[in-house]
Coordinates of C-alpha atoms and ligand atoms in Angstrom, one line a residue:
M1 CA 72.6 123.5 88.7
N2 CA 69.2 122.5 87.4
M3 CA 66.2 122.2 89.7
A4 CA 65.6 118.4 89.2
L5 CA 69.2 117.7 90.2
A6 CA 69.0 120.0 93.2
Q7 CA 65.9 118.2 94.4
R8 CA 67.6 114.8 94.0
L9 CA 70.6 116.0 95.9
D10 CA 68.4 116.8 98.8
A11 CA 66.5 113.5 98.7
Q12 CA 69.4 111.2 97.9
P13 CA 72.7 111.9 99.7
E14 CA 74.5 109.3 97.7
I15 CA 73.9 111.4 94.5
G16 CA 75.8 114.3 96.3
E17 CA 78.7 111.9 97.0
F18 CA 78.7 110.8 93.4
L19 CA 78.7 114.4 92.2
R20 CA 81.6 115.3 94.6
D21 CA 83.7 112.3 93.5
V22 CA 83.1 113.0 89.8
L23 CA 83.9 116.7 90.0
E24 CA 87.0 116.0 92.2
G25 CA 88.2 113.2 89.9
L26 CA 87.7 115.3 86.7
S27 CA 89.6 118.3 88.2
E28 CA 92.8 116.3 88.7
Q29 CA 95.7 116.6 86.3
Q30 CA 95.2 112.9 85.2
K31 CA 91.4 112.9 85.2
T32 CA 89.9 109.9 87.0
L33 CA 86.6 108.5 88.0
P34 CA 86.2 105.9 90.8
C35 CA 85.5 102.5 89.3
K36 CA 82.8 101.7 91.8
Y37 CA 80.5 104.0 89.8
L38 CA 80.8 101.7 86.8
Y39 CA 78.2 99.5 88.5
D40 CA 74.8 101.1 88.1
E41 CA 72.0 98.7 86.9
T42 CA 73.1 98.9 83.3
G43 CA 76.8 98.6 84.2
S44 CA 76.2 95.5 86.4
R45 CA 74.3 93.9 83.5
L46 CA 77.1 94.8 81.1
F47 CA 79.6 93.3 83.5
E48 CA 77.6 90.0 83.5
Q49 CA 77.9 90.0 79.7
I50 CA 81.6 90.6 80.0
C51 CA 81.9 87.6 82.2
E52 CA 80.4 85.4 79.4
L53 CA 82.8 86.6 76.7
D54 CA 85.4 84.3 75.2
D55 CA 88.0 87.0 75.6
Y56 CA 87.4 87.5 79.3
Y57 CA 89.2 84.4 80.6
L58 CA 88.9 85.4 84.3
T59 CA 85.4 84.3 85.1
R60 CA 85.7 81.0 83.2
T61 CA 89.0 80.2 84.7
E62 CA 87.9 81.1 88.3
A63 CA 84.8 78.9 87.8
T64 CA 86.9 75.9 86.8
I65 CA 89.1 76.3 89.9
F66 CA 86.0 76.5 92.1
E67 CA 84.4 73.4 90.4
E68 CA 87.5 71.3 90.8
N69 CA 88.3 72.3 94.4
L70 CA 85.0 73.1 96.1
G71 CA 85.3 70.2 98.6
E72 CA 88.8 71.3 99.7
M73 CA 87.6 74.9 100.0
A74 CA 84.7 73.8 102.1
T75 CA 87.0 71.8 104.4
C76 CA 89.3 74.8 104.8
I77 CA 86.3 77.0 105.8
G78 CA 84.8 74.4 108.2
P79 CA 81.3 74.1 109.7
E80 CA 78.9 76.8 110.8
A81 CA 80.7 79.7 109.1
L82 CA 79.0 83.0 108.4
I83 CA 80.0 83.9 104.9
V84 CA 80.3 87.7 104.1
E85 CA 80.7 88.7 100.5
P86 CA 81.7 92.3 99.7
G87 CA 80.9 93.3 96.1
A88 CA 78.7 90.2 95.7
G89 CA 77.1 91.4 92.4
N90 CA 74.6 88.7 91.3
C91 CA 75.7 86.3 94.2
E92 CA 76.1 83.4 91.7
K93 CA 79.6 82.3 92.6
I94 CA 78.8 81.7 96.3
Q95 CA 75.8 79.3 95.7
P96 CA 77.7 76.0 94.9
L97 CA 80.0 76.8 97.9
L98 CA 77.0 77.4 100.2
E99 CA 75.6 74.1 99.1
E100 CA 79.0 72.3 99.8
L101 CA 79.6 73.9 103.2
E102 CA 78.6 72.1 106.4
S103 CA 75.8 74.0 108.1
P104 CA 76.7 77.5 107.2
S105 CA 75.3 79.9 109.8
G106 CA 74.4 82.6 107.2
Y107 CA 75.3 84.6 104.1
M108 CA 75.7 88.4 104.0
P109 CA 76.3 89.9 100.6
I110 CA 77.2 93.6 100.3
D111 CA 77.0 95.5 97.1
I112 CA 76.8 99.1 95.9
S113 CA 74.4 98.3 93.1
P114 CA 70.9 97.8 94.7
E115 CA 69.0 96.4 91.7
I116 CA 71.3 93.5 91.1
L117 CA 71.9 92.7 94.8
L118 CA 68.3 92.6 95.9
T119 CA 67.2 90.5 92.9
A120 CA 70.1 88.1 93.7
R121 CA 69.1 88.0 97.4
D122 CA 65.6 86.9 96.5
A123 CA 66.8 84.2 94.1
I124 CA 69.3 82.8 96.7
K125 CA 66.6 82.7 99.4
E126 CA 64.4 80.7 97.0
R127 CA 67.2 78.3 96.0
L128 CA 68.6 77.9 99.5
P129 CA 65.7 78.5 101.9
Q130 CA 67.6 76.9 104.8
I131 CA 70.3 79.6 104.8
R132 CA 69.8 82.9 106.6
V133 CA 70.5 85.7 104.1
H134 CA 71.0 89.3 105.0
A135 CA 71.9 91.7 102.1
T136 CA 73.3 95.2 102.6
V137 CA 73.3 97.9 99.9
G138 CA 76.4 99.9 100.5
D139 CA 80.1 100.7 99.8
F140 CA 82.2 97.9 101.4
T141 CA 85.1 100.4 101.9
Q142 CA 82.9 102.3 104.4
H143 CA 82.3 101.1 107.9
S144 CA 78.5 101.6 107.6
A145 CA 78.2 98.7 105.1
W146 CA 79.3 96.2 107.7
H147 CA 76.8 97.1 110.4
A148 CA 74.8 93.9 109.9
L149 CA 77.7 92.0 111.3
E150 CA 77.3 93.6 114.7
N151 CA 74.3 91.4 115.4
N152 CA 76.3 88.2 114.6
G153 CA 79.0 88.5 117.2
G154 CA 79.4 84.8 118.0
D155 CA 79.7 83.4 114.5
R156 CA 83.0 82.3 112.9
R157 CA 83.3 84.5 109.8
V158 CA 84.7 84.0 106.4
I159 CA 85.0 86.8 103.8
F160 CA 84.5 85.6 100.3
F161 CA 86.0 88.0 97.7
P162 CA 86.2 86.4 94.3
G163 CA 86.3 88.0 90.8
S164 CA 89.7 89.6 91.3
T165 CA 87.9 92.6 92.7
I166 CA 91.0 93.2 94.9
G167 CA 92.8 94.0 91.6
N168 CA 90.7 97.2 91.3
F169 CA 92.6 98.6 94.2
N170 CA 96.2 99.8 93.9
P171 CA 98.7 98.0 96.2
E172 CA 98.4 100.6 98.9
Q173 CA 94.6 100.6 98.8
A174 CA 94.6 96.8 98.6
R175 CA 96.7 96.7 101.8
A176 CA 94.2 99.1 103.5
L177 CA 91.2 97.1 102.3
L178 CA 92.6 93.7 103.5
R179 CA 93.3 95.3 106.9
N180 CA 89.8 96.8 106.9
F181 CA 88.4 93.3 106.2
S182 CA 90.4 91.8 109.0
S183 CA 89.0 94.4 111.4
H184 CA 85.7 92.7 110.9
L185 CA 87.2 89.3 111.7
E186 CA 88.8 87.5 114.6
A187 CA 91.8 85.2 114.9
G188 CA 90.9 81.9 113.1
D189 CA 88.3 83.6 110.8
G190 CA 89.0 83.2 107.1
L191 CA 89.3 84.9 103.8
L192 CA 88.7 83.2 100.4
I193 CA 89.9 85.5 97.7
G194 CA 90.5 85.3 93.9
T195 CA 93.4 87.1 92.2
D196 CA 94.3 87.3 88.5
L197 CA 97.9 86.4 87.9
V198 CA 100.6 88.2 85.9
K199 CA 100.6 86.8 82.3
D200 CA 101.2 87.6 78.7
S201 CA 100.0 91.1 77.9
V202 CA 98.2 90.0 74.7
I203 CA 95.9 87.8 76.8
L204 CA 95.4 90.5 79.3
E205 CA 94.6 93.3 76.8
R206 CA 92.2 91.1 74.9
A207 CA 90.2 90.5 78.1
Y208 CA 89.7 94.2 78.6
C209 CA 89.3 95.3 75.0
D210 CA 87.1 92.5 73.7
S211 CA 86.2 92.0 70.1
E212 CA 82.5 92.4 70.8
H213 CA 83.0 95.8 72.3
V214 CA 81.1 95.0 75.5
T215 CA 83.9 96.4 77.7
E216 CA 83.7 99.6 75.6
A217 CA 80.0 99.9 76.4
F218 CA 80.7 99.1 80.1
N219 CA 83.3 101.9 80.2
K220 CA 81.3 104.5 78.3
N221 CA 78.2 103.7 80.4
L222 CA 79.9 105.7 83.1
L223 CA 79.4 108.8 81.0
V224 CA 75.8 107.9 80.2
R225 CA 75.3 107.5 84.0
I226 CA 76.8 110.9 84.7
N227 CA 74.5 112.4 82.1
G228 CA 71.4 110.8 83.6
E229 CA 72.1 111.3 87.3
L230 CA 74.2 114.4 87.4
A231 CA 72.8 116.5 84.5
G232 CA 75.9 116.0 82.4
D233 CA 76.2 116.4 78.6
F234 CA 78.9 114.0 77.7
D235 CA 78.7 112.7 74.1
P236 CA 80.0 109.1 74.5
N237 CA 80.7 109.0 70.8
L238 CA 83.4 111.7 71.3
F239 CA 85.3 109.4 73.7
A240 CA 87.1 106.1 72.8
H241 CA 87.6 103.1 75.1
R242 CA 91.3 102.2 75.7
A243 CA 92.7 99.4 77.8
F244 CA 96.4 98.5 78.1
Y245 CA 98.7 96.5 80.3
H246 CA 101.3 98.6 82.3
P247 CA 104.0 96.0 83.0
L248 CA 105.8 98.1 85.7
R249 CA 102.6 98.7 87.6
Q250 CA 101.4 95.2 86.9
R251 CA 98.0 96.4 86.0
V252 CA 95.5 96.8 83.1
E253 CA 94.4 100.4 83.0
M254 CA 91.1 101.3 81.4
H255 CA 90.7 104.9 80.1
L256 CA 88.2 107.0 78.0
V257 CA 90.1 109.1 75.5
S258 CA 88.7 112.4 74.3
L259 CA 88.6 112.4 70.5
K260 CA 88.8 116.2 70.3
D261 CA 89.2 119.4 72.3
Q262 CA 85.8 119.7 74.0
A263 CA 83.9 121.1 77.0
V264 CA 81.5 119.0 79.0
H265 CA 79.1 120.3 81.6
I266 CA 78.1 118.5 84.8
A267 CA 75.7 120.0 87.3
G268 CA 76.5 123.4 85.8
E269 CA 80.3 123.0 86.1
T270 CA 82.4 123.1 82.9
I271 CA 85.1 120.4 82.4
R272 CA 87.5 120.9 79.5
F273 CA 89.3 118.1 77.6
K274 CA 92.1 118.3 75.1
E275 CA 92.1 116.0 72.2
G276 CA 93.9 112.8 73.4
E277 CA 93.4 113.6 77.1
T278 CA 92.1 110.6 79.1
I279 CA 89.8 109.8 82.0
H280 CA 91.3 106.9 83.9
T281 CA 88.3 104.8 84.9
E282 CA 89.6 101.4 86.3
N283 CA 92.7 99.5 87.3
S284 CA 93.0 95.7 87.3
H285 CA 96.1 94.8 89.2
K286 CA 97.7 91.4 88.5
Y287 CA 99.7 89.5 91.2
S288 CA 102.3 86.8 91.2
L289 CA 101.6 84.1 93.8
D290 CA 104.5 85.2 96.0
D291 CA 103.5 88.9 95.8
F292 CA 100.0 88.1 96.9
H293 CA 101.1 85.8 99.7
N294 CA 103.4 88.6 101.0
L295 CA 100.4 91.0 100.8
L296 CA 98.3 88.6 102.9
T297 CA 101.0 88.1 105.5
E298 CA 101.7 91.9 105.8
T299 CA 98.0 92.6 106.4
G300 CA 97.4 90.1 109.2
Y301 CA 96.6 86.8 107.5
I302 CA 98.3 83.4 107.4
P303 CA 98.0 81.9 103.9
Q304 CA 96.7 78.3 104.2
K305 CA 96.2 77.1 100.7
H306 CA 95.8 78.3 97.1
W307 CA 94.4 76.7 94.0
C308 CA 95.4 77.6 90.4
D309 CA 94.3 76.5 86.9
G310 CA 96.6 74.5 84.8
R311 CA 97.9 77.5 82.8
R312 CA 98.4 79.5 86.1
H313 CA 96.3 82.3 84.8
Y314 CA 94.3 82.7 88.0
A315 CA 94.5 81.8 91.7
I316 CA 92.1 81.4 94.6
H317 CA 93.7 81.7 98.1
Y318 CA 92.4 80.7 101.5
A319 CA 94.0 82.5 104.5
R320 CA 93.2 82.7 108.2
V321 CA 93.4 85.8 110.3
S322 CA 96.5 85.6 112.5
Ligands
SAM1 C1 84.2 92.9 89.4 S1 82.6 92.8 90.0 C2 82.6 91.3 90.8 C3 81.2 90.7 91.1 C4 81.2 89.3 91.7 N1 81.8 89.4 93.0 C5 82.0 88.4 90.8 O1 83.0 87.9 91.3 O2 81.5 88.1 89.7 C6 82.6 94.0 91.3 C7 81.3 94.0 92.1 O3 81.6 94.8 93.3 C8 80.6 95.9 93.4 N2 81.4 97.0 93.9 C9 82.5 97.6 93.4 N3 83.0 98.5 94.2 C10 82.2 98.4 95.4 C11 82.2 99.1 96.6 N4 83.1 100.0 96.9 N5 81.3 98.7 97.5 C12 80.3 97.8 97.3 N6 80.3 97.1 96.1 C13 81.2 97.4 95.2 C14 80.1 96.1 92.0 O4 78.8 96.6 92.0 C15 80.1 94.7 91.4 O5 79.0 94.0 91.7

C-alpha cells in the first residue's frame, strides 16, 4: 500500500470502510460495488444532470405529482411535523413542501455526500430562515446517522424519502430499511416515499442508458473515485456501461463490463477481470402499487394515500406508522 493512502486510512476511517467494501465486493464471484459510493461530489453533480435528462422520466414525473398534490400531502402530514430526509442530496424536493406545511418544527436532511449536503443546507437556511435545519453527513443505513433525532424526542416525525431511492435496495434490504426507518418513528408518525412503477422495459432502459451518456459517466466515475481515493489504476476506457431491465427481479441493473482480460490494482491488491466480466454497481427496483402497499404493511406502516401521474409511471405514498 502506498504511503499517502496509509496516512489517509489513519486520518479518515471512512476511507478504510470504502476500501474494505471495494475489496470485498470485487472478490465476489459476481463482482459488486455498493451503489452508495457512486455519490462523491462529482457523482452527485452527475446525478443532478441525470435528473435533467429527457430520457430520465423519474424526476420530472415525480415533480409533477408533487406540484399537483402538494396541498393534500401537507394535509396528510399535518401541523408541526419534524421532517427527516435520508439521502437528501441537494434538498431541492423538500422546499416547496416545507413552504406548504403548517408550522413544521424542523428539517433534518441526512446524506453521505458532504459537499452537496452542506451547500444545500446553507441554501435552505437562507430561503427558509424560519425553519430549524440540522444536517447530518452519514450513512442512513447506520444508526449513528440518526443521532440528531435524539434531541427532538417530543416532535411528530415524518420521513421524506423521494427519488425512488428505496429502489436501490433489493426487496429484503428494502424491508430491513423500512423497519429501520420505523424504529426512529412512533405510532402516528409518517412516511412520504416515492417509488418508480413497473413499466415498459424500453422506457426503463432508456432512462438508465441515456443518449447523452451522462449515466455512463456517473457509473464510470466510481472507477475514477477508486483511483483517486484508494490508489487504484482502473482505466475507465477499458470498461463499458451497461444497464438492462431484469423482468423477473423487476429491476434495472447497472453494470460495468470489462472490455478485455485485465488486472487492476487497488491499494496494492490485484483484481483480475475476464473479458465480458461485469461489476454490478446499482439496482433500481420497480414496484407495482399492490406490491409496495404490501411491503409497507409488512414493515409496520398503514398506507393512507398514494398519488400517481396519468401514465402510472411513478407513485408517491403516504403511510402512518401502526
Ligand atoms: C437517487 S439520489 C436521490 C437524491 C434526492 N433524494 C432526490 O430525490 O433527488 C440518492 C441520494 O442518497 C444519497 N445516499 C445514497 N446512499 C446513501 C446512504 N447509504 N446514506 C446516506 N446517503 C445516501 C446519495 O448521496 C444521493 O444524494
